[in-house]
Short mmCIF file of C-alpha atoms and ligand atoms in Angstrom, two decimals:
data_model
loop_
_atom_site.label_atom_id
_atom_site.label_comp_id
_atom_site.label_asym_id
_atom_site.label_seq_id
_atom_site.Cartn_x
_atom_site.Cartn_y
_atom_site.Cartn_z
CA MET A 1 22.02 13.56 -9.04
CA ARG A 2 18.58 14.58 -8.69
CA ALA A 3 16.52 13.90 -5.43
CA LEU A 4 13.24 15.48 -4.54
CA ALA A 5 13.12 16.61 -0.82
CA LEU A 6 10.72 17.81 1.80
CA VAL A 7 12.41 21.15 3.12
CA ALA A 8 9.49 21.82 5.64
CA ASP A 9 5.98 20.37 5.75
CA ARG A 10 4.19 20.67 2.65
CA LYS A 11 7.45 21.97 0.89
CA LEU A 12 9.36 20.03 -1.62
CA GLU A 13 12.23 21.05 -3.51
CA LEU A 14 14.05 18.97 -6.35
CA ARG A 15 17.74 19.26 -5.79
CA ASP A 16 20.85 18.34 -7.14
CA LEU A 17 22.71 15.98 -4.47
CA PRO A 18 26.24 13.98 -4.57
CA PRO A 19 25.79 10.72 -5.77
CA PRO A 20 26.24 8.31 -3.05
CA PRO A 21 29.61 6.35 -2.08
CA ALA A 22 30.34 3.22 -3.82
CA PRO A 23 28.00 0.64 -1.93
CA ALA A 24 29.62 -0.97 1.67
CA ALA A 25 29.95 -4.50 2.35
CA GLY A 26 26.43 -6.24 2.00
CA GLU A 27 24.80 -3.12 0.21
CA VAL A 28 23.66 -2.76 -3.39
CA GLN A 29 23.39 0.54 -5.26
CA VAL A 30 19.83 1.01 -6.83
CA ARG A 31 19.48 3.14 -9.87
CA VAL A 32 15.69 4.21 -9.41
CA LYS A 33 13.38 3.94 -12.39
CA ALA A 34 9.84 4.25 -10.99
CA LEU A 35 8.11 5.37 -7.91
CA ALA A 36 4.48 4.63 -7.01
CA LEU A 37 2.34 7.28 -4.89
CA ASN A 38 0.82 6.14 -1.48
CA HIS A 39 -1.71 7.87 1.43
CA ILE A 40 1.63 7.53 3.20
CA ASP A 41 3.43 10.05 0.84
CA VAL A 42 0.22 12.52 1.46
CA TRP A 43 0.65 12.21 5.32
CA GLY A 44 4.38 12.75 5.13
CA TYR A 45 4.05 15.83 2.73
CA ARG A 46 1.41 17.13 5.31
CA GLY A 47 3.55 16.33 8.47
CA MET A 48 2.22 14.68 11.28
CA GLU A 49 2.54 15.17 14.97
CA PHE A 50 4.93 13.27 16.71
CA VAL A 51 6.75 11.86 13.97
CA ARG A 52 10.37 12.43 13.96
CA ARG A 53 12.17 13.30 10.97
CA GLN A 54 14.68 16.00 9.65
CA PHE A 55 14.62 17.81 6.68
CA PRO A 56 15.59 17.93 4.06
CA LEU A 57 13.93 14.18 3.82
CA VAL A 58 14.18 12.70 0.25
CA VAL A 59 10.24 11.52 -0.37
CA GLY A 60 9.29 8.42 -1.99
CA ALA A 61 8.28 5.24 -0.28
CA GLU A 62 7.54 2.41 -2.91
CA ALA A 63 9.77 2.54 -5.80
CA ALA A 64 11.45 -0.10 -8.46
CA GLY A 65 14.93 0.22 -10.15
CA GLU A 66 17.96 -1.71 -11.20
CA VAL A 67 21.20 -2.69 -9.75
CA ALA A 68 23.94 -0.02 -10.55
CA ALA A 69 27.00 -1.72 -8.34
CA PHE A 70 26.85 -3.64 -5.41
CA GLY A 71 29.29 -4.05 -2.55
CA ASP A 72 31.34 -7.04 -1.03
CA GLY A 73 29.60 -10.30 -0.04
CA VAL A 74 26.46 -9.58 -2.27
CA THR A 75 26.55 -12.85 -4.57
CA GLU A 76 22.71 -12.60 -5.06
CA PHE A 77 22.64 -9.67 -7.43
CA ALA A 78 24.30 -8.42 -10.81
CA VAL A 79 24.53 -5.15 -12.34
CA GLY A 80 21.38 -4.24 -14.19
CA ASP A 81 19.27 -6.79 -12.59
CA PRO A 82 15.66 -5.14 -11.91
CA VAL A 83 14.70 -4.83 -8.18
CA VAL A 84 12.10 -3.26 -6.04
CA MET A 85 12.95 -2.20 -2.40
CA TYR A 86 11.59 -2.93 0.95
CA GLY A 87 10.15 0.07 2.24
CA ALA A 88 11.37 -0.06 6.01
CA LEU A 89 14.92 -0.09 7.46
CA THR A 90 14.44 -3.13 9.38
CA CYS A 91 17.30 -4.87 11.59
CA GLY A 92 17.23 -8.11 9.87
CA HIS A 93 18.34 -9.93 13.36
CA CYS A 94 15.43 -9.57 15.94
CA ARG A 95 13.04 -12.41 16.48
CA ALA A 96 10.45 -10.82 14.05
CA CYS A 97 12.70 -10.42 11.30
CA ARG A 98 14.20 -13.86 11.51
CA GLU A 99 10.85 -15.19 11.36
CA GLY A 100 9.93 -13.48 8.31
CA ARG A 101 7.86 -10.71 9.88
CA ASP A 102 9.61 -8.09 8.51
CA ASN A 103 6.92 -5.58 9.33
CA LEU A 104 6.97 -6.19 12.91
CA CYS A 105 10.72 -5.46 13.47
CA GLU A 106 11.55 -4.56 16.82
CA ASN A 107 14.32 -2.35 15.91
CA ALA A 108 13.01 -0.46 12.61
CA GLN A 109 14.85 2.49 11.87
CA GLY A 110 11.84 4.03 10.02
CA ILE A 111 9.76 4.13 6.66
CA LEU A 112 11.61 5.58 4.01
CA GLY A 113 10.46 8.75 2.43
CA PHE A 114 8.63 9.42 5.71
CA HIS A 115 10.72 8.96 8.56
CA VAL A 116 14.21 8.61 6.84
CA ASP A 117 15.14 9.46 3.11
CA GLY A 118 13.18 7.74 0.53
CA PHE A 119 13.37 6.64 -3.31
CA ALA A 120 12.72 9.87 -5.11
CA ARG A 121 16.72 10.13 -6.17
CA ASP A 122 18.46 8.71 -8.97
CA LEU A 123 20.74 6.55 -6.86
CA LEU A 124 20.68 5.24 -3.45
CA ASN A 125 22.29 2.55 -1.56
CA LEU A 126 20.46 -0.15 0.69
CA PRO A 127 21.00 -3.24 2.66
CA ALA A 128 21.10 -6.08 -0.33
CA ARG A 129 18.61 -8.05 1.66
CA LEU A 130 15.86 -5.34 1.61
CA ALA A 131 16.15 -5.49 -2.31
CA ILE A 132 14.01 -7.89 -4.24
CA ARG A 133 14.52 -9.19 -7.87
CA VAL A 134 11.97 -8.62 -10.25
CA PRO A 135 11.12 -11.81 -12.08
CA ALA A 136 11.15 -11.94 -15.25
CA GLY A 137 8.06 -10.49 -17.66
CA VAL A 138 7.08 -7.90 -15.12
CA SER A 139 8.12 -4.21 -16.31
CA LEU A 140 9.37 -2.09 -13.82
CA ARG A 141 6.55 0.18 -13.87
CA ASP A 142 4.08 -2.63 -12.57
CA ALA A 143 6.82 -4.09 -9.98
CA ALA A 144 6.99 -0.38 -8.45
CA CYS A 145 3.45 -1.03 -7.15
CA ALA A 146 4.69 -4.66 -5.41
CA PRO A 147 6.38 -3.22 -2.11
CA ILE A 148 3.94 -1.43 -0.35
CA THR A 149 0.57 -1.52 -2.49
CA TYR A 150 0.26 -5.04 -4.07
CA SER A 151 2.06 -6.42 -0.98
CA THR A 152 -0.02 -4.84 1.56
CA VAL A 153 -3.00 -6.43 -0.25
CA GLU A 154 -1.54 -9.82 -0.02
CA HIS A 155 -0.82 -9.36 3.64
CA MET A 156 -4.14 -7.90 4.59
CA LEU A 157 -6.25 -10.60 2.79
CA PHE A 158 -4.26 -13.60 3.01
CA ASP A 159 -2.20 -13.79 6.01
CA ASN A 160 -4.62 -11.63 8.28
CA ALA A 161 -8.13 -11.97 6.92
CA LYS A 162 -7.41 -15.40 5.85
CA LEU A 163 -9.65 -15.17 2.69
CA GLN A 164 -10.72 -17.92 0.91
CA PRO A 165 -12.08 -18.94 -2.44
CA GLY A 166 -16.14 -18.52 -2.67
CA GLU A 167 -15.95 -16.25 0.26
CA THR A 168 -17.87 -12.62 -0.40
CA ILE A 169 -15.91 -9.59 0.37
CA LEU A 170 -16.71 -6.18 0.71
CA VAL A 171 -13.68 -4.07 -0.57
CA GLN A 172 -13.96 -0.31 0.32
CA ALA A 173 -12.71 2.33 -2.03
CA GLY A 174 -12.27 0.15 -5.11
CA GLY A 175 -11.02 2.79 -7.24
CA SER A 176 -8.05 3.79 -4.86
CA GLY A 177 -4.48 1.72 -5.62
CA ILE A 178 -5.02 -0.97 -2.97
CA GLY A 179 -8.92 -1.21 -3.62
CA THR A 180 -8.00 -2.27 -7.04
CA ALA A 181 -5.48 -4.54 -6.19
CA ALA A 182 -7.79 -6.20 -3.39
CA ILE A 183 -10.65 -6.52 -6.35
CA GLN A 184 -7.94 -8.04 -8.81
CA MET A 185 -6.38 -10.23 -5.96
CA ALA A 186 -10.00 -11.47 -4.42
CA LYS A 187 -11.39 -12.17 -7.68
CA ALA A 188 -8.29 -14.50 -8.59
CA ILE A 189 -9.16 -16.77 -5.96
CA GLY A 190 -12.66 -16.97 -6.58
CA CYS A 191 -14.63 -14.57 -4.52
CA ILE A 192 -17.66 -12.58 -4.70
CA VAL A 193 -16.14 -8.88 -4.58
CA ILE A 194 -18.54 -6.29 -4.00
CA THR A 195 -16.80 -2.35 -3.86
CA THR A 196 -17.49 0.95 -2.78
CA VAL A 197 -16.55 3.80 -5.49
CA GLY A 198 -17.40 7.37 -5.32
CA ASP A 199 -18.70 8.05 -8.75
CA ASP A 200 -20.74 5.85 -11.74
CA ALA A 201 -17.71 5.95 -14.20
CA LYS A 202 -15.52 4.14 -11.56
CA ALA A 203 -18.20 1.96 -10.78
CA ALA A 204 -18.23 0.90 -14.32
CA ARG A 205 -14.35 0.49 -14.41
CA ALA A 206 -14.57 -1.32 -11.06
CA ARG A 207 -17.01 -4.02 -12.46
CA ALA A 208 -14.86 -4.12 -15.66
CA LEU A 209 -11.90 -5.09 -13.39
CA GLY A 210 -13.63 -7.86 -12.26
CA ALA A 211 -16.13 -6.33 -9.07
CA ASP A 212 -19.22 -8.36 -9.06
CA HIS A 213 -21.02 -5.14 -7.56
CA ALA A 214 -20.07 -1.65 -7.19
CA ILE A 215 -21.89 0.64 -4.92
CA ASN A 216 -21.71 4.57 -5.50
CA TYR A 217 -21.54 5.60 -1.88
CA ARG A 218 -22.67 9.04 -2.57
CA THR A 219 -25.83 7.94 -3.71
CA ASP A 220 -26.60 4.68 -1.73
CA ARG A 221 -25.91 3.73 1.86
CA PHE A 222 -23.10 0.75 1.27
CA GLU A 223 -24.31 -1.02 4.22
CA SER A 224 -27.85 -1.37 3.15
CA ALA A 225 -26.94 -2.20 -0.28
CA VAL A 226 -24.42 -4.91 1.18
CA ARG A 227 -27.17 -6.52 3.14
CA LYS A 228 -29.25 -6.54 0.06
CA LEU A 229 -26.63 -7.97 -2.12
CA THR A 230 -26.00 -10.90 0.32
CA GLY A 231 -29.58 -11.69 1.11
CA LYS A 232 -29.38 -10.09 4.46
CA LYS A 233 -26.67 -11.82 5.81
CA GLY A 234 -23.53 -9.64 5.20
CA VAL A 235 -20.35 -10.45 3.77
CA ASP A 236 -17.11 -12.80 5.33
CA VAL A 237 -14.80 -10.41 5.09
CA VAL A 238 -14.55 -6.39 4.87
CA PHE A 239 -11.31 -4.52 3.41
CA GLU A 240 -11.00 -1.33 5.22
CA HIS A 241 -8.76 1.79 4.59
CA VAL A 242 -10.87 4.62 4.67
CA GLY A 243 -11.19 4.80 8.23
CA ALA A 244 -13.90 7.17 10.04
CA ASP A 245 -16.40 7.96 7.31
CA THR A 246 -16.71 4.11 6.75
CA PHE A 247 -15.74 2.22 9.64
CA ASN A 248 -19.11 1.78 11.09
CA GLY A 249 -20.88 1.02 8.20
CA SER A 250 -18.12 -1.77 7.39
CA LEU A 251 -19.08 -3.34 11.04
CA LEU A 252 -22.71 -3.46 9.72
CA SER A 253 -21.81 -5.02 6.65
CA LEU A 254 -20.17 -7.76 7.97
CA LYS A 255 -21.60 -11.46 8.90
CA ARG A 256 -21.72 -12.81 12.03
CA GLY A 257 -18.20 -14.08 12.72
CA GLY A 258 -17.00 -11.93 10.04
CA ARG A 259 -13.47 -10.50 9.59
CA LEU A 260 -12.47 -6.99 9.22
CA VAL A 261 -8.92 -6.03 7.93
CA THR A 262 -7.88 -2.63 7.94
CA CYS A 263 -4.31 -0.98 6.81
CA GLY A 264 -5.48 2.84 6.81
CA SER A 265 -7.72 5.72 7.96
CA THR A 266 -7.51 8.27 5.13
CA SER A 267 -11.05 10.08 6.05
CA GLY A 268 -9.73 10.42 9.69
CA PRO A 269 -8.45 8.06 12.42
CA SER A 270 -10.92 8.05 15.34
CA THR A 271 -14.35 6.52 15.58
CA THR A 272 -16.38 4.84 18.38
CA ILE A 273 -17.74 1.63 18.14
CA ASN A 274 -20.57 -0.30 19.62
CA LEU A 275 -18.78 -3.12 21.96
CA MET A 276 -22.21 -4.94 22.24
CA GLN A 277 -22.24 -5.15 18.35
CA LEU A 278 -18.47 -6.53 18.35
CA PHE A 279 -18.61 -9.44 20.58
CA GLN A 280 -22.34 -10.39 19.91
CA GLN A 281 -21.70 -10.44 16.29
CA GLN A 282 -18.40 -12.12 17.28
CA TYR A 283 -16.58 -9.90 14.93
CA ARG A 284 -12.73 -10.31 14.35
CA ILE A 285 -10.92 -6.59 13.91
CA ILE A 286 -7.48 -6.98 12.32
CA GLY A 287 -5.05 -4.06 11.88
CA SER A 288 -2.62 -4.68 9.23
CA PHE A 289 0.53 -2.30 8.34
CA GLY A 290 2.81 -3.16 5.40
CA ALA A 291 4.26 -6.50 4.38
CA SER A 292 6.91 -9.05 4.92
CA ILE A 293 9.15 -9.51 2.16
CA ARG A 294 7.81 -12.92 1.25
CA ASN A 295 4.70 -11.01 0.56
CA ILE A 296 6.48 -8.84 -2.11
CA HIS A 297 7.78 -11.90 -3.76
CA GLU A 298 4.10 -13.34 -3.79
CA ALA A 299 2.97 -9.99 -5.21
CA LEU A 300 5.76 -9.97 -8.05
CA ALA A 301 5.22 -13.62 -8.64
CA LYS A 302 1.10 -12.96 -9.15
CA MET A 303 2.38 -10.09 -11.84
CA ALA A 304 4.50 -12.68 -13.74
CA SER A 305 1.75 -14.73 -14.01
CA GLY A 306 -0.76 -11.91 -15.28
CA LEU A 307 -1.76 -9.67 -12.63
CA ARG A 308 -1.40 -6.17 -13.94
CA PRO A 309 -1.38 -3.17 -11.63
CA VAL A 310 -4.20 -0.59 -12.77
CA ILE A 311 -2.20 2.42 -13.41
CA ASP A 312 -4.03 5.56 -13.10
CA SER A 313 -1.53 8.11 -14.94
CA GLU A 314 2.30 8.45 -15.46
CA ILE A 315 3.51 11.80 -14.17
CA ALA A 316 7.05 13.26 -14.28
CA LEU A 317 8.94 13.64 -10.87
CA ALA A 318 8.41 17.76 -11.26
CA ASP A 319 4.64 16.61 -10.71
CA PHE A 320 4.73 14.79 -7.63
CA GLU A 321 3.06 17.44 -5.67
CA GLN A 322 0.39 17.55 -8.11
CA GLY A 323 -0.02 14.00 -8.00
CA LEU A 324 -0.31 13.86 -4.22
CA SER A 325 -3.11 16.07 -4.12
CA ARG A 326 -4.93 13.97 -6.75
CA LEU A 327 -4.40 11.28 -4.49
CA ALA A 328 -5.72 13.17 -1.47
CA ASP A 329 -8.89 14.25 -3.62
CA ARG A 330 -9.45 10.68 -4.71
CA GLN A 331 -9.34 11.29 -8.17
CA VAL A 332 -7.81 8.40 -9.41
CA PHE A 333 -8.63 4.98 -10.28
CA GLY A 334 -5.57 2.63 -9.58
CA LYS A 335 -1.79 3.74 -9.05
CA ILE A 336 -0.19 7.24 -9.55
CA LEU A 337 3.10 6.29 -11.12
CA VAL A 338 6.20 8.72 -11.06
CA HIS A 339 9.09 7.84 -13.81
CA PHE A 340 12.33 9.22 -13.81
ZN1 ZN B 1 14.04 -6.55 12.90
#
């Protein structure tokens, strides 16, 4: 079977591997049909200091497929069922896992495609509890955006930032995969959405997607534009993932008592913040990483009710590397999908 593996930092190889054994008790075997690319794939491709992993490492962190076989004791799936897979090997029995806070698992064995072998292969076995059924009416192509992209946004906006209907939100980098998801999900509950984008064409697309205002951050200071758009008050919530380049501007865009939720730092991991501003303005800064299995069900349910992920492009497995470089260069609007 085919598997796309990193054999060294920045070196991918399409390999021919033996298929996995029959699934063990409690496992399902999944035939992968679609992958979605994320910045974590870019980080994994480049390599990061202090990340423990062994080469070759099969890449791919977010995927959808079909159940090809299942082991003893698995009663919830049949062959052919469409599924998506949770992106980390959680233990299933620690306190966090038992409470459904999967992304806080105390014994997680790593993120698939980053620390341990991922989804860019024809077949894989995994614990059935990490497979999530795709509801009727949702294509595997759309579903492939649920286990990381749409569930992460669901977790950020609703579990963490507690976004409410009628609130105003600033979505940073509205053309990115999670940016497009955040615009859609915030609009769907009746928020006023302001977003930032890198060019005028993306501004038009963000408005077409539902954003009330799109600011070109290359021609306008977004924090000034936000203050103008909100009558100097600022927004209730900022959705952050850009990091160093925007973090202080994002804080300046908040109203007093506003919430900033962040899940990324694509422009760099470090910045300084003004602590006086932090406590005087009573900001709440919330870190968010991944999602729970419940969030994946919620994201899929929204897709079943009509939420359509924004797909930038679909590429072949052989073009994975090109996809990563377009993602790193921000030459996308929505998700890049890799089909099998
Ligand atoms: Zn656990």
